[in-house]
CSV table of N, CA and C in Angstrom, one decimal:
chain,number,residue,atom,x,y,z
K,9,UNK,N,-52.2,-53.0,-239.2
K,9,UNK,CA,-52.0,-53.3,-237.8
K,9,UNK,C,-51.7,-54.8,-237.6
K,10,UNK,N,-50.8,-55.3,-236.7
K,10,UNK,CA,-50.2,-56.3,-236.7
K,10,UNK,C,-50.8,-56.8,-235.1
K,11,UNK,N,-52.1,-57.8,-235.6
K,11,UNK,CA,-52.3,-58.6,-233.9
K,11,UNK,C,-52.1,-59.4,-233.3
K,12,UNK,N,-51.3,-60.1,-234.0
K,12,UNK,CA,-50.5,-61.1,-233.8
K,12,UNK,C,-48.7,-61.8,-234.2
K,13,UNK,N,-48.2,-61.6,-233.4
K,13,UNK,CA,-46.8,-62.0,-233.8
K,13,UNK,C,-45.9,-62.6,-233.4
K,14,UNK,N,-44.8,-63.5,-234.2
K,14,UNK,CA,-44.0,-64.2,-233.5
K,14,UNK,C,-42.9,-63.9,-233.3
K,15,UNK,N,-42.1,-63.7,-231.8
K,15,UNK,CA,-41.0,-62.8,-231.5
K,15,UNK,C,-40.3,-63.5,-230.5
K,16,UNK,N,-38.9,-63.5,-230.3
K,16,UNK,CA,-38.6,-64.2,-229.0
K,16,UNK,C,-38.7,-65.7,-228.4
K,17,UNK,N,-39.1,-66.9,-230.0
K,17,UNK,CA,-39.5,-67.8,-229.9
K,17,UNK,C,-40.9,-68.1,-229.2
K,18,UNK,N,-41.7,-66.9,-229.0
K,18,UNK,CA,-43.3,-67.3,-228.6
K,18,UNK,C,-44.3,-66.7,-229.4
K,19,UNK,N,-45.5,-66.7,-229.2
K,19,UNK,CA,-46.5,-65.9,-229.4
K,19,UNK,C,-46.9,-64.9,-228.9
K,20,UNK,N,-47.2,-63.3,-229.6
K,20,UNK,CA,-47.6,-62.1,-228.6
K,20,UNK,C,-49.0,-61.1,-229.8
K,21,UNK,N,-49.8,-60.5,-228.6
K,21,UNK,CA,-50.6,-60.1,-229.0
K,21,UNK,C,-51.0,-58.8,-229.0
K,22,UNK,N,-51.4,-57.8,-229.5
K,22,UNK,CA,-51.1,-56.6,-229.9
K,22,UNK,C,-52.0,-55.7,-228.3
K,23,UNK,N,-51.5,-55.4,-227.4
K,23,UNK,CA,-52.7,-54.4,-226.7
K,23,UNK,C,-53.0,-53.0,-227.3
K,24,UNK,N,-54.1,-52.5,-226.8
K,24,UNK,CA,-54.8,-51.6,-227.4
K,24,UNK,C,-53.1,-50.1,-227.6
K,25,UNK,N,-52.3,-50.1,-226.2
K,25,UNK,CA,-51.5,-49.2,-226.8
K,25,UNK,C,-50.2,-49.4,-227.6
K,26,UNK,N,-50.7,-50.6,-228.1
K,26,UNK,CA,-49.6,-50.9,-229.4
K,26,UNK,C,-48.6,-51.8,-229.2
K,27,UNK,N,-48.5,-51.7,-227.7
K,27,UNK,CA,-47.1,-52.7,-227.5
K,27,UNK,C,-47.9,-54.0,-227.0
K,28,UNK,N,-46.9,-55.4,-227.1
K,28,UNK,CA,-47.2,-56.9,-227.5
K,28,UNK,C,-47.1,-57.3,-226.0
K,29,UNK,N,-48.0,-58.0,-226.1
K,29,UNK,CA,-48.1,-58.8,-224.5
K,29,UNK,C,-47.6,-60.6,-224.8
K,30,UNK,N,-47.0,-61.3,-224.1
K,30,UNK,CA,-47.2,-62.7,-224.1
K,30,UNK,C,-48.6,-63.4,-224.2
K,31,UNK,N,-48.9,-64.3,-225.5
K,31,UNK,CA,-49.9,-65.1,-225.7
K,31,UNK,C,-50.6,-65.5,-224.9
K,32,UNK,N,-49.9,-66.3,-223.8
K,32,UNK,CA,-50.7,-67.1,-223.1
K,32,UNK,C,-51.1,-65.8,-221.5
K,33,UNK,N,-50.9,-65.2,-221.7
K,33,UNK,CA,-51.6,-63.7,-220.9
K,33,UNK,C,-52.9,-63.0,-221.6
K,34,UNK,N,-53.6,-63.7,-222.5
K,34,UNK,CA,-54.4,-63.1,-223.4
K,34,UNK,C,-55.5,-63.3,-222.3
K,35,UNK,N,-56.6,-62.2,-222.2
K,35,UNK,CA,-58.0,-62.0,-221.4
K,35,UNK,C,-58.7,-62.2,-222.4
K,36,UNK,N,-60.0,-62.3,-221.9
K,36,UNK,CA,-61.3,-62.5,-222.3
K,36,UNK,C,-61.7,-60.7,-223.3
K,37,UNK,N,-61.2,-59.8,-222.5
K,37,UNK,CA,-61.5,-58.5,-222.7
K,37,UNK,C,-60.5,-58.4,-224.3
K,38,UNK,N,-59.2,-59.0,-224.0
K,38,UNK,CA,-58.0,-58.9,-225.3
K,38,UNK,C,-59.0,-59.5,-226.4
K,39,UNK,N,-59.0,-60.7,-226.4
K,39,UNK,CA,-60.2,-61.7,-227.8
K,39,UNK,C,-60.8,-60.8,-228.3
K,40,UNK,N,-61.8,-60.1,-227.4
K,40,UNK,CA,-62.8,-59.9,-228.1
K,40,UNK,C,-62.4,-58.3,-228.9
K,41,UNK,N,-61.1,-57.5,-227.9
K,41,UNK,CA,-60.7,-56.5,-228.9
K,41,UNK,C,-60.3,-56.8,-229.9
K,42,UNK,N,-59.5,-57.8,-230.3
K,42,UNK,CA,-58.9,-58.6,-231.6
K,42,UNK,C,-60.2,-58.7,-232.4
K,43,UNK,N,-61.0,-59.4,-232.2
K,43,UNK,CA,-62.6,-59.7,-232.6
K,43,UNK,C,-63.0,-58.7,-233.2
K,44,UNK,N,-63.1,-57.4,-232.8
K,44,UNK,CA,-63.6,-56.4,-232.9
K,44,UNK,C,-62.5,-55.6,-234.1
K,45,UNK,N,-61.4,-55.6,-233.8
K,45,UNK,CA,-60.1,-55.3,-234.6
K,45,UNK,C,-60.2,-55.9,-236.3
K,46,UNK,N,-60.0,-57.3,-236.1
K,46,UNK,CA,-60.1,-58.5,-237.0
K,46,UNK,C,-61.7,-57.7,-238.0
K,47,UNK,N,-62.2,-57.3,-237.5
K,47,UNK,CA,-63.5,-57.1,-238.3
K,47,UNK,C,-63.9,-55.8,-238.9
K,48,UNK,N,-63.6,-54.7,-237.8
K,48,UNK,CA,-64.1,-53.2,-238.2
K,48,UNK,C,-62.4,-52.5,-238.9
K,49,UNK,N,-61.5,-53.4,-239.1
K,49,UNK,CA,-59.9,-52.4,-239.6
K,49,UNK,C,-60.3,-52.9,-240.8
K,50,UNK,N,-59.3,-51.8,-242.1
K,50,UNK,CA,-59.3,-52.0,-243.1
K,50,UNK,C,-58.0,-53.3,-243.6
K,51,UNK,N,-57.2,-53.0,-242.6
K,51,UNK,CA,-55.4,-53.6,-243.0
K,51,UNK,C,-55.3,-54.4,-241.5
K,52,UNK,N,-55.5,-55.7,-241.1
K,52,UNK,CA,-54.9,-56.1,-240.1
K,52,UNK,C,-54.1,-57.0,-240.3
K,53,UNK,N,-53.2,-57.8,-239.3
K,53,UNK,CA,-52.1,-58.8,-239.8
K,53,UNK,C,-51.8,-59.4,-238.8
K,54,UNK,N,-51.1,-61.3,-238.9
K,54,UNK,CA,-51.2,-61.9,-238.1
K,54,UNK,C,-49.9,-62.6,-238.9
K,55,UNK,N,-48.9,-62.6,-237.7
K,55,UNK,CA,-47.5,-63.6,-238.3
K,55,UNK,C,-48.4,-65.6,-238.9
K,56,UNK,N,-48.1,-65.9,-239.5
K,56,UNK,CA,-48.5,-67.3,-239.7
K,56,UNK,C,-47.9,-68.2,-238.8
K,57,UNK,N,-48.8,-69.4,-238.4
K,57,UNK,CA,-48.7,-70.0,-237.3
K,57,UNK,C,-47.5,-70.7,-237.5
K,58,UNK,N,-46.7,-71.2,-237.2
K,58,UNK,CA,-44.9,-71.8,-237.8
K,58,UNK,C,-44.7,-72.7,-236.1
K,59,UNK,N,-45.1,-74.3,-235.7
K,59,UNK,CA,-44.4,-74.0,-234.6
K,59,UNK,C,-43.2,-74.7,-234.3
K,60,UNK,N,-42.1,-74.2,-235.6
K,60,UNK,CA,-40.7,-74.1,-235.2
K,60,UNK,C,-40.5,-73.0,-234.9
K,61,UNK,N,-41.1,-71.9,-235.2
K,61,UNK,CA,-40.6,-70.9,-234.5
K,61,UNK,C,-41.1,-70.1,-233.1
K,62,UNK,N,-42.5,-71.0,-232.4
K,62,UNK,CA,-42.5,-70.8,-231.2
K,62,UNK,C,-42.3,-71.9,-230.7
K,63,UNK,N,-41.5,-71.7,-229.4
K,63,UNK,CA,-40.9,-73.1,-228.7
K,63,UNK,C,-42.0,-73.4,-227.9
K,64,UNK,N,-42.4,-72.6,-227.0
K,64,UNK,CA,-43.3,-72.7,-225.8
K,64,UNK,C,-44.5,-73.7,-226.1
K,65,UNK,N,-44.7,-74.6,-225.5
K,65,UNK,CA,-45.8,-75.6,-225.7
K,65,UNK,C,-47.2,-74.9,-225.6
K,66,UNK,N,-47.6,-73.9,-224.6
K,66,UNK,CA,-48.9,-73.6,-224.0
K,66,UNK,C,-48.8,-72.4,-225.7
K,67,UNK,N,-47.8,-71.6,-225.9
K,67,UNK,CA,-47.8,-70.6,-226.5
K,67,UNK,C,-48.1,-71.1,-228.2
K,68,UNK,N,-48.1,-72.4,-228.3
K,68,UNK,CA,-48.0,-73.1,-229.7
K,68,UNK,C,-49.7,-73.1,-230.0
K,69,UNK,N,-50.1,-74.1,-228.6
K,69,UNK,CA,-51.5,-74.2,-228.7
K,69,UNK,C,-52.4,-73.1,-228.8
K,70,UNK,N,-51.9,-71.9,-228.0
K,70,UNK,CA,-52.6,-70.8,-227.9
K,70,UNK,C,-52.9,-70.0,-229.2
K,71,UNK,N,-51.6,-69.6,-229.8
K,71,UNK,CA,-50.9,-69.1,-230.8
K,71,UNK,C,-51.9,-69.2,-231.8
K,72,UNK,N,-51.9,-70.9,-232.3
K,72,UNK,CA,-52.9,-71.5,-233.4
K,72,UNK,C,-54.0,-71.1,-233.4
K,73,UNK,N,-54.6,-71.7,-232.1
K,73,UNK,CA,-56.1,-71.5,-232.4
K,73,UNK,C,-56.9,-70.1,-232.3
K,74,UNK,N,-55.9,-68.9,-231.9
K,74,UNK,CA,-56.3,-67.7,-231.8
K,74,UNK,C,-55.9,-67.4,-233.3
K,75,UNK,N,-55.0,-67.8,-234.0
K,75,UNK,CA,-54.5,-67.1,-235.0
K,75,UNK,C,-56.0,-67.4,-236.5
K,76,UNK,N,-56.3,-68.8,-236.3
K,76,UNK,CA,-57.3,-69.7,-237.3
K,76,UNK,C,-58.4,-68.7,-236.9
K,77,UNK,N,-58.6,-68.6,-235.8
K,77,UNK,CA,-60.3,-68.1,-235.9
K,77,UNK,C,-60.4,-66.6,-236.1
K,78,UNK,N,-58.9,-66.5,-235.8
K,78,UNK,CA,-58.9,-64.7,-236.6
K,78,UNK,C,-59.0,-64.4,-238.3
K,79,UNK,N,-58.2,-65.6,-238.5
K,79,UNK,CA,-58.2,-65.2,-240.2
K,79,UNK,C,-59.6,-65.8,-240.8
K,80,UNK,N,-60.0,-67.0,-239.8
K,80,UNK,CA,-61.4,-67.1,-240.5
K,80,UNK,C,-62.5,-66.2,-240.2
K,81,UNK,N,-62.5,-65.7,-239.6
K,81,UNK,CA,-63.4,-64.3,-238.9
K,81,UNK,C,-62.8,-63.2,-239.9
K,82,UNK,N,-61.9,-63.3,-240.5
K,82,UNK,CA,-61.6,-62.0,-241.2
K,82,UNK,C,-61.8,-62.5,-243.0
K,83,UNK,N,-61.2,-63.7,-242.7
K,83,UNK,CA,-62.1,-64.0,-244.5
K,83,UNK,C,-63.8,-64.3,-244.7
K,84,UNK,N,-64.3,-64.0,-243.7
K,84,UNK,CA,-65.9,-64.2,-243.9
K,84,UNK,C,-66.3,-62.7,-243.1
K,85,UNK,N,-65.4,-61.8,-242.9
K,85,UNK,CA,-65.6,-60.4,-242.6
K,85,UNK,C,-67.3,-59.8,-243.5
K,86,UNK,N,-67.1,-60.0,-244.6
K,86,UNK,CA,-68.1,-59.3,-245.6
K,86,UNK,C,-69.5,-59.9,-244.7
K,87,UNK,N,-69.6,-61.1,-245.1
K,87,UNK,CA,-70.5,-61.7,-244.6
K,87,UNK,C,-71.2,-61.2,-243.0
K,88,UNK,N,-70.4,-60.9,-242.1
K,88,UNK,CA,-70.7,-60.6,-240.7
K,88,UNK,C,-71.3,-59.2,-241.2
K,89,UNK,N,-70.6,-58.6,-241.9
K,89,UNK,CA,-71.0,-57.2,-242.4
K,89,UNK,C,-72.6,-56.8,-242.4
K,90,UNK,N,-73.0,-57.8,-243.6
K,90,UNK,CA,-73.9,-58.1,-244.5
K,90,UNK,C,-75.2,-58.2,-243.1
K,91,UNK,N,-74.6,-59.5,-242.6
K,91,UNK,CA,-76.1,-60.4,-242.0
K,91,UNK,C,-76.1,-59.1,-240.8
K,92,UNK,N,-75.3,-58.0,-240.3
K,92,UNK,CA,-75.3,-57.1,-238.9
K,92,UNK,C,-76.3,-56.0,-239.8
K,93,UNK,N,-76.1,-55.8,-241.1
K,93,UNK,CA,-77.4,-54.3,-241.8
K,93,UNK,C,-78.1,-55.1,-241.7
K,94,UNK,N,-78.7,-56.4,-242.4
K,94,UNK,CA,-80.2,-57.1,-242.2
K,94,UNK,C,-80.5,-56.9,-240.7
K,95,UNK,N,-79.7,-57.2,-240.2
K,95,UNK,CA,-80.4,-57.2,-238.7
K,95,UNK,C,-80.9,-56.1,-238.3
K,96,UNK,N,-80.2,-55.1,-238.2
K,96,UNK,CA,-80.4,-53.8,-238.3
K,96,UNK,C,-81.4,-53.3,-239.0
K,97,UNK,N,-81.5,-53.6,-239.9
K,97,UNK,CA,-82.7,-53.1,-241.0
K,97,UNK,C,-84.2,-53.8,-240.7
K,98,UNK,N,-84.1,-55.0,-240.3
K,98,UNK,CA,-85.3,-55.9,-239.7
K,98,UNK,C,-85.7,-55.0,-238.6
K,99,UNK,N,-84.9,-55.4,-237.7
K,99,UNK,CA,-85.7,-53.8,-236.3
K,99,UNK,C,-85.6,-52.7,-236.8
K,100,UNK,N,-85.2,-51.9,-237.7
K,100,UNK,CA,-85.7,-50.5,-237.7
K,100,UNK,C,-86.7,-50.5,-238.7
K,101,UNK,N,-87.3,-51.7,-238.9
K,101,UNK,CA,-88.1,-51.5,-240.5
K,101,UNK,C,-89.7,-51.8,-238.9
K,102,UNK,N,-89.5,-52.9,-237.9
K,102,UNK,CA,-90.4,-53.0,-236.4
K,102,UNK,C,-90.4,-51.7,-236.2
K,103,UNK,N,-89.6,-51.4,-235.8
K,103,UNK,CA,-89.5,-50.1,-235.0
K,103,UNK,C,-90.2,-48.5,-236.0
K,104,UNK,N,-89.9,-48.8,-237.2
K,104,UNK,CA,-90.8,-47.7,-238.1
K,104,UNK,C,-91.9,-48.2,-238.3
K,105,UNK,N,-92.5,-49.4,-238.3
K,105,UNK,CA,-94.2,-49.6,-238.4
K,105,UNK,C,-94.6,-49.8,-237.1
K,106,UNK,N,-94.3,-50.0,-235.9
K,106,UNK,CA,-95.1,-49.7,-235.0
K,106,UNK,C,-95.2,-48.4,-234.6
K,107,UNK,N,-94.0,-47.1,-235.0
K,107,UNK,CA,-94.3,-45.9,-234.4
K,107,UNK,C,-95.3,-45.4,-235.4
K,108,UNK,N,-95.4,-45.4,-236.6
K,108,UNK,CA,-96.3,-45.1,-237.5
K,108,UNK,C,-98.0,-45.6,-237.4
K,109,UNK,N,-98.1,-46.6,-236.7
K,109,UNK,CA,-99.4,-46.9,-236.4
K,109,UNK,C,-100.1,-46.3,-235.2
């Protein structure tokens, strides 16, 4: 799945029914689907940031820093993995000794 891409000399971002919205139109609600995307998909993808090939000034800046904290959120994916079962396992390990007592 492709969440990010460069088309039409700008930046666009994948909504939930597949078709690409302009970058700098991105919500608060979009992020965190990406977030969520970026983390729980097996195969996701993001054009590389290039900015000769987005002209738009707002869409350069945007572009970038959504695109960096995606791939670094997806190359430390494991890790998020990891530390969310400990956490998980810490309250249900509370949660099974206090109902047992």
């Amino acid at each position: 799945m492709k969440l990010l891409k460069i088309e039409n000399s700008g930046g666009h971002f994948c909504l939930e029914s597949g078709d690409y919205n302009p970058i700098d139109k991105i919500s608060k609600d979009d992020l965190l689907r990406l977030v969520n995307a970026t983390l729980s998909e097996e195969s996701v993808e993001f054009d590389a940031y290039d900015e000769n090939l987005i002209k738009n000034h707002a869409h350069q800046v945007i572009y970038k820093s959504i695109v960096r904290k995606l791939q670094s959120l997806r190359e430390r994916r494991q890790e998020f993995v990891d530390e969310s079962a400990r956490l998980f396992l810490e309250d249900y390990e509370k949660y099974r000794t206090s109902t047992e007592g």
